[in-house]
Amino acid sequence: MKQACFAFLLLACLSVFPATKADAFFQVVPQAFAETPKGSAFIPQLQRTQRPKLEFQINQLLLLEVQKDWEEYQLEIHRMTADGQLPLEYNQRSHFFSEYYVAYNGVDLLSLTQKSYAIFDASPDLVKFHTMTLRYQNGQVLELKDLFIPQAAYRDRLEQWIRDDINRRSGSHWDFRGITNQKSFYLTPEGLVLYYEPCEISPASDGILRFVVPFDALKDILVPELALDN
């Protein structure tokens, strides 16, 4: 792919203040790439956590996730223009955009979502959706099991909630077969969100499926950090 320099800028600042941690906040820092087509992204970067090594590792992980999306996007554009699926001018008319959202900011837990889009003639097409939930105290990136007390039958509880929600939403055509500890999730003030990307359990036309399980439905099996927050 022919390269051309342009500014791939990660713009603006976003401050979020967790309870009891007024000195901790997120800031978006500038980053530049020399590739084509053009792109822009907002990427959260931890700052002032008083744990610089962990802070650096997490920030690198957040940056690398979006950089991977960016590289995969370029390869896909190149492939589609090379085999005639897209006109060659799409190399210039397309735009990569990535944004993040602080979904949950509690006493010791932070949950982030990151969306990356390919934009063709002002029509966005979701490329990737990433999430990360971590502990402030040690920088641990959490798996689903880490939200619950030991030996809790959390999978049974979550699977039953999802099945009931599918019935409520008339989603009988969705191919839900249960969850694993690797299930993608994030937190919001309303509860635990389990999500499925397009084509994972449903047609692409359904988009991302989200199942919000209220904290009240889980309060007896949540870890203390979440139980105290809610």
Coordinates of N, CA and C in Angstrom, one line a residue:
M1 N 0.8 -1.2 0.0 CA 0.0 0.0 0.0 C 0.9 1.2 0.0
K2 N 0.6 2.2 -0.9 CA 1.3 3.4 -1.0 C 1.1 4.2 0.3
Q3 N 2.2 4.7 0.9 CA 2.1 5.4 2.2 C 2.2 6.9 1.9
A4 N 1.5 7.6 2.8 CA 1.6 9.1 2.8 C 1.4 9.5 4.2
C5 N 2.2 10.5 4.6 CA 2.2 11.0 6.0 C 0.9 11.8 6.2
F6 N 0.4 11.6 7.4 CA -0.7 12.5 7.9 C -0.7 12.4 9.4
A7 N -1.4 13.3 10.0 CA -1.4 13.2 11.5 C -2.6 12.4 11.9
F8 N -2.2 11.3 12.6 CA -3.2 10.4 13.3 C -3.3 10.9 14.7
L9 N -4.2 11.8 15.0 CA -4.1 12.5 16.3 C -5.1 11.9 17.3
L10 N -4.7 11.7 18.5 CA -5.6 11.3 19.6 C -5.8 12.6 20.4
L11 N -7.0 13.2 20.2 CA -7.3 14.6 20.6 C -8.0 14.6 21.9
A12 N -7.9 15.8 22.6 CA -8.7 16.2 23.7 C -8.4 15.5 25.0
C13 N -9.0 15.9 26.1 CA -8.8 15.3 27.4 C -10.1 15.0 28.0
L14 N -10.1 13.9 28.8 CA -11.3 13.5 29.5 C -10.9 13.2 30.9
S15 N -11.5 13.9 31.9 CA -11.2 13.6 33.3 C -12.3 12.9 33.9
V16 N -12.0 11.9 34.7 CA -13.1 11.2 35.4 C -12.5 11.0 36.9
F17 N -13.3 11.3 37.8 CA -12.9 11.3 39.2 C -13.6 10.2 40.0
P18 N -12.9 9.1 40.3 CA -13.5 8.0 41.1 C -13.7 8.4 42.6
A19 N -14.6 7.8 43.2 CA -14.8 8.1 44.6 C -13.6 7.8 45.4
T20 N -13.2 8.7 46.3 CA -12.0 8.6 47.2 C -10.7 8.6 46.4
K21 N -10.7 8.9 45.1 CA -9.5 9.0 44.4 C -9.5 10.3 43.5
A22 N -9.5 11.4 44.2 CA -9.6 12.7 43.4 C -8.3 13.0 42.6
D23 N -7.2 12.2 42.9 CA -6.0 12.5 42.2 C -5.8 11.6 41.0
A24 N -6.8 10.7 40.7 CA -6.7 9.8 39.6 C -7.6 10.3 38.4
F25 N -7.1 10.3 37.2 CA -7.9 10.7 36.1 C -7.3 10.2 34.8
F26 N -8.1 10.2 33.8 CA -7.7 9.7 32.4 C -7.4 10.9 31.6
Q27 N -6.5 10.7 30.7 CA -6.1 11.8 29.8 C -5.8 11.2 28.4
V28 N -6.3 11.8 27.3 CA -6.0 11.3 26.0 C -4.7 12.0 25.5
V29 N -3.7 11.2 25.1 CA -2.4 11.8 24.7 C -2.2 11.7 23.2
P30 N -1.5 12.6 22.7 CA -1.2 12.6 21.2 C -0.4 11.4 20.7
Q31 N -0.7 10.9 19.6 CA 0.1 9.8 18.9 C 0.0 10.1 17.4
A32 N 1.1 9.8 16.7 CA 1.1 10.0 15.3 C 1.5 8.7 14.5
F33 N 0.9 8.5 13.4 CA 1.2 7.4 12.5 C 1.4 8.0 11.1
A34 N 2.2 7.3 10.3 CA 2.4 7.7 8.9 C 1.8 6.6 8.0
E35 N 0.5 6.7 7.7 CA -0.1 5.7 6.9 C -1.2 6.3 6.1
T36 N -1.8 5.6 5.2 CA -3.0 6.1 4.5 C -4.0 4.9 4.4
P37 N -5.3 5.1 4.5 CA -6.0 6.4 4.6 C -5.9 7.1 5.9
K38 N -6.5 8.3 6.0 CA -6.4 9.1 7.2 C -7.3 8.5 8.3
G39 N -7.0 8.8 9.5 CA -7.7 8.3 10.7 C -7.6 9.2 11.9
S40 N -8.5 9.0 12.9 CA -8.4 9.7 14.1 C -8.9 8.8 15.2
A41 N -8.4 9.1 16.4 CA -8.8 8.2 17.5 C -8.7 8.9 18.9
F42 N -9.6 8.6 19.8 CA -9.6 9.0 21.1 C -9.3 7.7 22.0
I43 N -8.2 7.7 22.7 CA -7.8 6.5 23.4 C -7.5 6.9 24.9
P44 N -8.2 6.3 25.9 CA -8.0 6.6 27.3 C -6.6 6.2 27.7
Q45 N -6.0 7.1 28.5 CA -4.6 6.8 29.1 C -4.7 7.1 30.6
L46 N -4.4 6.1 31.4 CA -4.3 6.3 32.9 C -3.2 7.2 33.2
Q47 N -3.4 8.1 34.2 CA -2.4 9.0 34.7 C -2.6 9.2 36.2
R48 N -1.4 9.4 36.9 CA -1.4 9.7 38.3 C -2.1 8.6 39.1
T49 N -1.8 7.4 38.8 CA -2.3 6.2 39.6 C -1.3 5.9 40.7
Q50 N -0.2 6.5 40.8 CA 0.9 6.3 41.8 C 1.5 4.9 41.6
R51 N 1.2 4.2 40.5 CA 1.8 3.0 40.2 C 2.3 3.0 38.7
P52 N 3.4 3.7 38.5 CA 3.8 4.0 37.1 C 4.0 2.8 36.2
K53 N 4.6 1.7 36.8 CA 4.8 0.6 35.9 C 3.5 0.0 35.4
L54 N 2.6 -0.2 36.4 CA 1.2 -0.8 36.0 C 0.5 0.2 35.1
E55 N 0.6 1.5 35.3 CA 0.0 2.5 34.5 C 0.5 2.4 33.1
F56 N 1.8 2.3 32.9 CA 2.4 2.2 31.6 C 1.9 0.9 30.9
Q57 N 1.9 -0.2 31.6 CA 1.4 -1.5 31.0 C 0.0 -1.4 30.5
I58 N -0.9 -0.8 31.3 CA -2.3 -0.7 30.9 C -2.4 0.3 29.8
N59 N -1.7 1.4 29.8 CA -1.8 2.4 28.7 C -1.3 1.8 27.4
Q60 N -0.3 1.0 27.4 CA 0.2 0.3 26.2 C -0.9 -0.6 25.7
L61 N -1.5 -1.4 26.6 CA -2.5 -2.3 26.1 C -3.7 -1.6 25.5
L62 N -4.1 -0.4 26.1 CA -5.2 0.3 25.5 C -4.8 0.9 24.1
L63 N -3.6 1.3 24.0 CA -3.1 1.9 22.7 C -3.0 0.8 21.7
L64 N -2.4 -0.4 22.1 CA -2.2 -1.4 21.1 C -3.5 -2.0 20.5
E65 N -4.6 -2.0 21.4 CA -5.8 -2.5 20.9 C -6.3 -1.7 19.7
V66 N -6.2 -0.4 19.8 CA -6.7 0.5 18.7 C -5.7 0.5 17.6
Q67 N -4.4 0.4 17.8 CA -3.4 0.3 16.8 C -3.7 -1.0 15.9
K68 N -4.0 -2.1 16.6 CA -4.3 -3.3 15.9 C -5.6 -3.2 15.0
D69 N -6.6 -2.5 15.5 CA -7.8 -2.2 14.7 C -7.4 -1.4 13.5
W70 N -6.6 -0.4 13.7 CA -6.1 0.5 12.6 C -5.4 -0.3 11.5
E71 N -4.5 -1.2 11.9 CA -3.7 -1.9 10.9 C -4.6 -2.9 10.2
E72 N -5.5 -3.6 10.9 CA -6.5 -4.5 10.3 C -7.4 -3.8 9.3
Y73 N -7.8 -2.6 9.7 CA -8.6 -1.8 8.8 C -7.9 -1.4 7.5
Q74 N -6.7 -1.0 7.6 CA -5.9 -0.7 6.4 C -5.7 -1.9 5.5
L75 N -5.4 -3.0 6.1 CA -5.3 -4.2 5.3 C -6.6 -4.6 4.5
E76 N -7.7 -4.4 5.2 CA -9.0 -4.7 4.6 C -9.3 -3.7 3.5
I77 N -9.1 -2.5 3.7 CA -9.3 -1.5 2.6 C -8.4 -1.8 1.4
H78 N -7.2 -2.1 1.7 CA -6.2 -2.5 0.6 C -6.7 -3.7 -0.2
R79 N -7.2 -4.7 0.6 CA -7.7 -6.0 -0.1 C -8.9 -5.7 -1.0
M80 N -9.8 -4.9 -0.4 CA -11.1 -4.6 -1.1 C -10.9 -3.7 -2.3
T81 N -10.0 -2.8 -2.3 CA -9.7 -2.0 -3.5 C -8.9 -2.8 -4.5
A82 N -8.0 -3.7 -4.0 CA -7.2 -4.4 -4.9 C -8.0 -5.4 -5.8
D83 N -9.0 -6.0 -5.1 CA -9.8 -7.0 -5.9 C -11.1 -6.4 -6.5
G84 N -11.2 -5.1 -6.5 CA -12.3 -4.4 -7.2 C -13.6 -4.3 -6.4
Q85 N -13.6 -4.7 -5.1 CA -14.8 -4.6 -4.3 C -15.1 -3.1 -4.0
L86 N -14.1 -2.3 -3.9 CA -14.2 -0.9 -3.7 C -13.4 -0.1 -4.7
P87 N -13.9 1.1 -5.1 CA -13.2 1.9 -6.0 C -11.8 2.4 -5.4
L88 N -10.8 2.6 -6.2 CA -9.5 2.9 -5.7 C -9.6 4.2 -4.9
E89 N -10.5 5.2 -5.2 CA -10.5 6.4 -4.5 C -10.9 6.3 -3.1
Y90 N -11.5 5.1 -2.7 CA -11.8 4.9 -1.3 C -10.6 4.9 -0.4
N91 N -9.4 4.7 -0.9 CA -8.2 4.8 -0.1 C -8.1 6.2 0.4
Q92 N -8.7 7.2 -0.3 CA -8.6 8.6 0.2 C -10.0 9.0 0.9
R93 N -11.1 8.4 0.4 CA -12.4 8.9 0.9 C -12.8 8.2 2.2
S94 N -12.1 7.1 2.6 CA -12.5 6.4 3.8 C -11.7 7.0 5.0
H95 N -12.2 6.8 6.2 CA -11.6 7.4 7.4 C -11.8 6.4 8.5
F96 N -10.8 6.2 9.3 CA -10.8 5.4 10.5 C -11.0 6.3 11.7
F97 N -12.0 5.9 12.6 CA -12.3 6.7 13.7 C -12.5 5.7 14.9
S98 N -11.9 6.1 16.1 CA -12.0 5.3 17.3 C -12.3 6.2 18.5
E99 N -13.3 5.8 19.3 CA -13.6 6.5 20.5 C -13.9 5.6 21.7
Y100 N -13.7 6.2 22.8 CA -13.9 5.4 24.0 C -15.0 6.1 25.0
Y101 N -15.4 5.3 25.9 CA -16.4 5.7 26.9 C -16.1 5.1 28.2
V102 N -16.1 5.9 29.3 CA -15.9 5.4 30.6 C -17.3 5.0 31.1
A103 N -17.5 3.7 31.1 CA -18.8 3.1 31.4 C -19.1 3.0 32.9
Y104 N -18.0 2.8 33.7 CA -18.2 2.6 35.1 C -16.9 3.1 35.8
N105 N -17.2 3.9 36.9 CA -16.1 4.5 37.6 C -16.4 4.4 39.1
G106 N -16.0 3.3 39.8 CA -16.3 3.0 41.1 C -15.2 3.3 42.1
V107 N -15.4 2.8 43.3 CA -14.3 3.0 44.4 C -13.0 2.4 44.0
D108 N -13.1 1.2 43.4 CA -11.8 0.5 43.1 C -11.9 -0.1 41.7
L109 N -13.0 0.0 41.0 CA -13.1 -0.6 39.7 C -13.4 0.4 38.6
L110 N -12.8 0.2 37.4 CA -13.0 1.1 36.3 C -13.4 0.2 35.1
S111 N -14.4 0.6 34.3 CA -14.7 -0.2 33.1 C -14.8 0.7 31.9
L112 N -14.1 0.4 30.8 CA -14.0 1.2 29.6 C -14.5 0.4 28.4
T113 N -15.1 1.1 27.5 CA -15.5 0.6 26.2 C -14.7 1.3 25.1
Q114 N -14.4 0.7 24.0 CA -13.7 1.3 22.9 C -14.3 0.8 21.6
K115 N -14.8 1.8 20.7 CA -15.4 1.5 19.4 C -14.5 2.0 18.3
S116 N -14.2 1.2 17.3 CA -13.5 1.6 16.2 C -14.4 1.5 14.9
Y117 N -14.4 2.5 14.1 CA -15.2 2.6 12.9 C -14.4 2.8 11.6
A118 N -15.0 2.3 10.5 CA -14.6 2.7 9.2 C -15.7 3.5 8.7
I119 N -15.3 4.7 8.2 CA -16.3 5.7 7.7 C -16.2 5.9 6.2
F120 N -17.2 5.5 5.4 CA -17.2 5.7 4.0 C -18.3 6.7 3.6
D121 N -17.9 7.9 3.1 CA -18.9 8.9 2.7 C -19.9 9.1 3.8
A122 N -19.4 9.3 5.0 CA -20.2 9.7 6.2 C -21.0 8.6 6.7
S123 N -20.9 7.4 6.2 CA -21.6 6.2 6.7 C -20.7 5.3 7.6
P124 N -20.9 5.3 8.9 CA -20.0 4.5 9.7 C -20.3 3.1 9.7
D125 N -19.2 2.2 9.8 CA -19.3 0.8 9.8 C -18.4 0.3 11.0
L126 N -19.0 -0.3 12.0 CA -18.3 -0.7 13.2 C -17.2 -1.7 12.8
V127 N -16.0 -1.5 13.2 CA -14.9 -2.4 12.9 C -14.6 -3.3 14.1
K128 N -14.5 -2.7 15.3 CA -14.2 -3.5 16.5 C -14.8 -2.8 17.7
F129 N -15.2 -3.7 18.7 CA -15.7 -3.2 19.9 C -14.9 -3.9 21.0
H130 N -14.2 -3.1 21.8 CA -13.4 -3.7 22.9 C -13.9 -3.2 24.2
T131 N -13.6 -4.0 25.3 CA -13.9 -3.5 26.6 C -12.8 -3.9 27.6
M132 N -12.7 -3.2 28.6 CA -11.7 -3.5 29.7 C -12.2 -3.1 31.0
T133 N -12.1 -4.0 32.0 CA -12.5 -3.6 33.4 C -11.3 -4.0 34.2
L134 N -10.9 -3.0 35.1 CA -9.7 -3.2 35.9 C -9.8 -2.7 37.3
R135 N -8.9 -3.1 38.1 CA -8.8 -2.6 39.5 C -7.8 -1.5 39.6
Y136 N -8.1 -0.4 40.3 CA -7.2 0.6 40.5 C -6.0 0.2 41.4
Q137 N -6.3 -0.6 42.4 CA -5.3 -0.9 43.4 C -4.1 -1.7 42.8
N138 N -4.3 -2.6 41.9 CA -3.2 -3.4 41.4 C -3.1 -3.4 39.9
G139 N -4.0 -2.7 39.2 CA -4.0 -2.7 37.7 C -4.5 -4.0 37.1
Q140 N -5.1 -4.9 37.9 CA -5.5 -6.2 37.3 C -6.6 -6.0 36.3
V141 N -6.5 -6.6 35.1 CA -7.6 -6.6 34.1 C -8.4 -7.8 34.5
L142 N -9.7 -7.6 34.7 CA -10.6 -8.6 35.3 C -11.2 -9.5 34.2
E143 N -11.3 -10.8 34.6 CA -12.2 -11.7 33.8 C -13.5 -11.7 34.5
L144 N -14.5 -12.4 33.9 CA -15.8 -12.4 34.4 C -15.9 -13.0 35.8
K145 N -15.1 -14.1 36.1 CA -15.1 -14.7 37.4 C -14.7 -13.8 38.5
D146 N -13.8 -12.8 38.1 CA -13.3 -11.9 39.2 C -14.3 -11.0 39.8
L147 N -15.5 -10.9 39.2 CA -16.5 -10.1 39.7 C -17.3 -10.7 40.8
F148 N -17.1 -12.0 41.0 CA -17.9 -12.8 41.9 C -17.1 -13.4 43.1
I149 N -17.7 -13.7 44.2 CA -17.1 -14.3 45.3 C -16.7 -15.8 44.9
P150 N -15.7 -16.4 45.6 CA -15.3 -17.8 45.2 C -16.5 -18.8 45.4
Q151 N -16.5 -19.7 44.5 CA -17.5 -20.8 44.5 C -19.0 -20.3 44.2
A152 N -19.1 -19.1 43.8 CA -20.5 -18.6 43.4 C -20.9 -19.2 42.1
A153 N -22.1 -19.6 42.0 CA -22.7 -20.2 40.7 C -23.1 -19.1 39.8
Y154 N -22.2 -18.2 39.5 CA -22.5 -17.0 38.7 C -22.9 -17.3 37.3
R155 N -22.3 -18.3 36.7 CA -22.7 -18.7 35.3 C -24.1 -19.1 35.2
D156 N -24.6 -19.9 36.1 CA -26.0 -20.3 36.1 C -26.9 -19.1 36.2
R157 N -26.6 -18.2 37.1 CA -27.4 -17.0 37.4 C -27.5 -16.1 36.1
L158 N -26.3 -15.9 35.5 CA -26.2 -15.1 34.3 C -26.9 -15.7 33.1
E159 N -26.7 -17.0 32.9 CA -27.3 -17.7 31.8 C -28.8 -17.7 31.9
Q160 N -29.4 -17.9 33.1 CA -30.8 -17.8 33.3 C -31.4 -16.4 33.0
W161 N -30.6 -15.4 33.4 CA -31.1 -14.0 33.1 C -31.1 -13.8 31.6
I162 N -30.1 -14.2 30.9 CA -30.0 -14.0 29.5 C -31.1 -14.7 28.8
R163 N -31.4 -16.0 29.2 CA -32.4 -16.8 28.5 C -33.8 -16.1 28.7
D164 N -34.0 -15.6 29.9 CA -35.3 -14.9 30.2 C -35.4 -13.6 29.4
D165 N -34.3 -12.9 29.3 CA -34.2 -11.7 28.5 C -34.5 -12.0 27.0
I166 N -33.9 -13.0 26.5 CA -34.1 -13.4 25.1 C -35.6 -13.7 24.9
N167 N -36.2 -14.4 25.8 CA -37.7 -14.6 25.7 C -38.5 -13.3 25.7
R168 N -38.1 -12.4 26.6 CA -38.8 -11.1 26.7 C -38.6 -10.3 25.4
R169 N -37.5 -10.5 24.7 CA -37.2 -9.7 23.5 C -37.5 -10.5 22.2
S170 N -38.2 -11.6 22.4 CA -38.6 -12.4 21.2 C -37.4 -12.8 20.3
G171 N -36.3 -13.2 21.0 CA -35.1 -13.5 20.2 C -34.9 -15.0 20.1
S172 N -35.9 -15.7 19.8 CA -35.8 -17.2 19.7 C -34.9 -17.6 18.6
H173 N -34.6 -16.8 17.6 CA -33.7 -17.1 16.6 C -32.3 -16.9 16.9
W174 N -32.0 -16.4 18.1 CA -30.6 -16.2 18.6 C -30.0 -17.5 19.1
D175 N -28.8 -17.8 18.7 CA -28.2 -19.0 19.0 C -27.4 -19.0 20.3
F176 N -28.1 -18.7 21.4 CA -27.4 -18.6 22.7 C -27.2 -20.0 23.3
R177 N -25.9 -20.4 23.7 CA -25.6 -21.7 24.2 C -24.9 -21.6 25.5
G178 N -25.0 -20.5 26.2 CA -24.4 -20.4 27.5 C -23.2 -19.5 27.4
I179 N -22.5 -19.3 28.6 CA -21.4 -18.4 28.7 C -20.2 -19.1 29.3
T180 N -19.0 -18.5 29.0 CA -17.8 -19.0 29.6 C -17.1 -17.9 30.4
N181 N -16.0 -18.2 31.1 CA -15.3 -17.2 31.8 C -14.7 -16.2 30.9
Q182 N -14.5 -16.5 29.6 CA -13.9 -15.6 28.7 C -14.9 -14.7 28.0
K183 N -16.2 -14.7 28.5 CA -17.3 -13.9 27.9 C -16.9 -12.4 28.1
S184 N -17.1 -11.7 27.0 CA -16.9 -10.3 27.0 C -17.9 -9.5 27.8
F185 N -17.5 -8.5 28.6 CA -18.4 -7.8 29.5 C -17.9 -6.4 29.7
Y186 N -18.7 -5.6 30.3 CA -18.3 -4.4 30.9 C -19.3 -4.0 32.0
L187 N -19.0 -3.0 32.8 CA -19.9 -2.6 33.9 C -20.5 -1.2 33.6
T188 N -21.7 -1.0 34.0 CA -22.3 0.4 34.0 C -22.9 0.6 35.4
P189 N -23.3 1.8 35.7 CA -24.0 2.0 37.0 C -25.3 1.2 37.2
E190 N -25.9 0.8 36.0 CA -27.1 0.0 36.1 C -26.8 -1.5 36.3
G191 N -25.6 -2.0 36.0 CA -25.4 -3.4 36.2 C -24.2 -4.0 35.3
L192 N -24.1 -5.3 35.3 CA -23.2 -6.0 34.5 C -23.7 -6.2 33.0
V193 N -22.9 -5.8 32.0 CA -23.4 -5.9 30.7 C -22.6 -7.0 30.0
L194 N -23.3 -8.1 29.5 CA -22.7 -9.1 28.7 C -23.1 -8.8 27.3
Y195 N -22.2 -8.9 26.4 CA -22.5 -8.5 25.0 C -22.0 -9.5 24.0
Y196 N -22.6 -9.5 22.8 CA -22.3 -10.4 21.7 C -22.1 -9.6 20.5
E197 N -21.0 -9.7 19.8 CA -20.8 -9.0 18.6 C -21.6 -9.5 17.4
P198 N -21.8 -8.7 16.3 CA -22.6 -9.2 15.2 C -22.1 -10.6 14.7
C199 N -23.1 -11.5 14.4 CA -22.8 -12.8 13.9 C -22.3 -13.8 15.0
E200 N -22.1 -13.3 16.2 CA -21.7 -14.3 17.3 C -22.8 -15.2 17.7
I201 N -24.0 -14.7 18.0 CA -25.2 -15.5 18.3 C -26.4 -15.1 17.5
S202 N -26.2 -14.1 16.6 CA -27.4 -13.5 15.9 C -26.9 -12.9 14.6
P203 N -27.9 -12.7 13.6 CA -27.5 -12.1 12.4 C -26.8 -10.8 12.5
A204 N -25.9 -10.4 11.5 CA -25.2 -9.2 11.6 C -26.2 -8.0 11.7
S205 N -27.3 -8.1 11.1 CA -28.3 -7.0 11.1 C -28.8 -6.6 12.5
D206 N -28.6 -7.5 13.4 CA -29.0 -7.2 14.8 C -28.0 -6.4 15.5
G207 N -26.8 -6.2 15.0 CA -25.8 -5.4 15.6 C -25.3 -6.1 16.9
I208 N -24.7 -5.3 17.8 CA -24.2 -5.8 19.0 C -25.4 -6.1 20.0
L209 N -25.5 -7.3 20.5 CA -26.5 -7.6 21.5 C -26.0 -7.4 22.9
R210 N -26.7 -6.7 23.7 CA -26.3 -6.4 25.1 C -27.4 -6.9 26.0
F211 N -26.9 -7.6 27.1 CA -27.8 -8.1 28.1 C -27.3 -7.4 29.4
V212 N -28.2 -6.6 30.0 CA -27.8 -5.9 31.2 C -28.4 -6.6 32.4
V213 N -27.5 -7.1 33.3 CA -28.0 -7.8 34.5 C -27.8 -6.9 35.7
P214 N -28.9 -6.4 36.3 CA -28.8 -5.5 37.4 C -28.0 -6.0 38.5
F215 N -27.3 -5.1 39.2 CA -26.5 -5.5 40.3 C -27.4 -6.1 41.4
D216 N -28.6 -5.6 41.5 CA -29.5 -6.1 42.6 C -29.8 -7.6 42.4
A217 N -29.7 -8.1 41.1 CA -30.0 -9.5 40.9 C -28.8 -10.4 41.2
L218 N -27.6 -9.7 41.5 CA -26.4 -10.4 41.7 C -25.7 -10.1 43.1
K219 N -26.4 -9.2 43.9 CA -25.7 -8.6 45.0 C -25.2 -9.6 46.0
D220 N -25.8 -10.8 46.1 CA -25.4 -11.8 47.1 C -24.1 -12.6 46.7
I221 N -23.7 -12.4 45.4 CA -22.5 -13.1 44.9 C -21.4 -12.2 44.4
L222 N -21.6 -10.9 44.4 CA -20.6 -10.0 43.9 C -19.5 -9.8 44.9
V223 N -18.3 -9.5 44.3 CA -17.1 -9.2 45.2 C -17.4 -7.9 46.0
P224 N -16.8 -7.7 47.1 CA -17.1 -6.6 48.0 C -17.0 -5.2 47.3
E225 N -16.0 -5.1 46.4 CA -15.9 -3.8 45.7 C -17.2 -3.4 45.0
L226 N -17.8 -4.3 44.3 CA -19.0 -4.0 43.6 C -20.2 -3.9 44.5
A227 N -20.2 -4.8 45.5 CA -21.3 -4.8 46.5 C -21.4 -3.4 47.2
L228 N -20.2 -2.9 47.6 CA -20.1 -1.6 48.3 C -20.6 -0.5 47.4
D229 N -20.1 -0.5 46.1 CA -20.5 0.5 45.2 C -22.0 0.6 44.9
N230 N -22.6 -0.6 45.0 CA -24.0 -0.7 44.6 C -24.9 -1.1 45.8

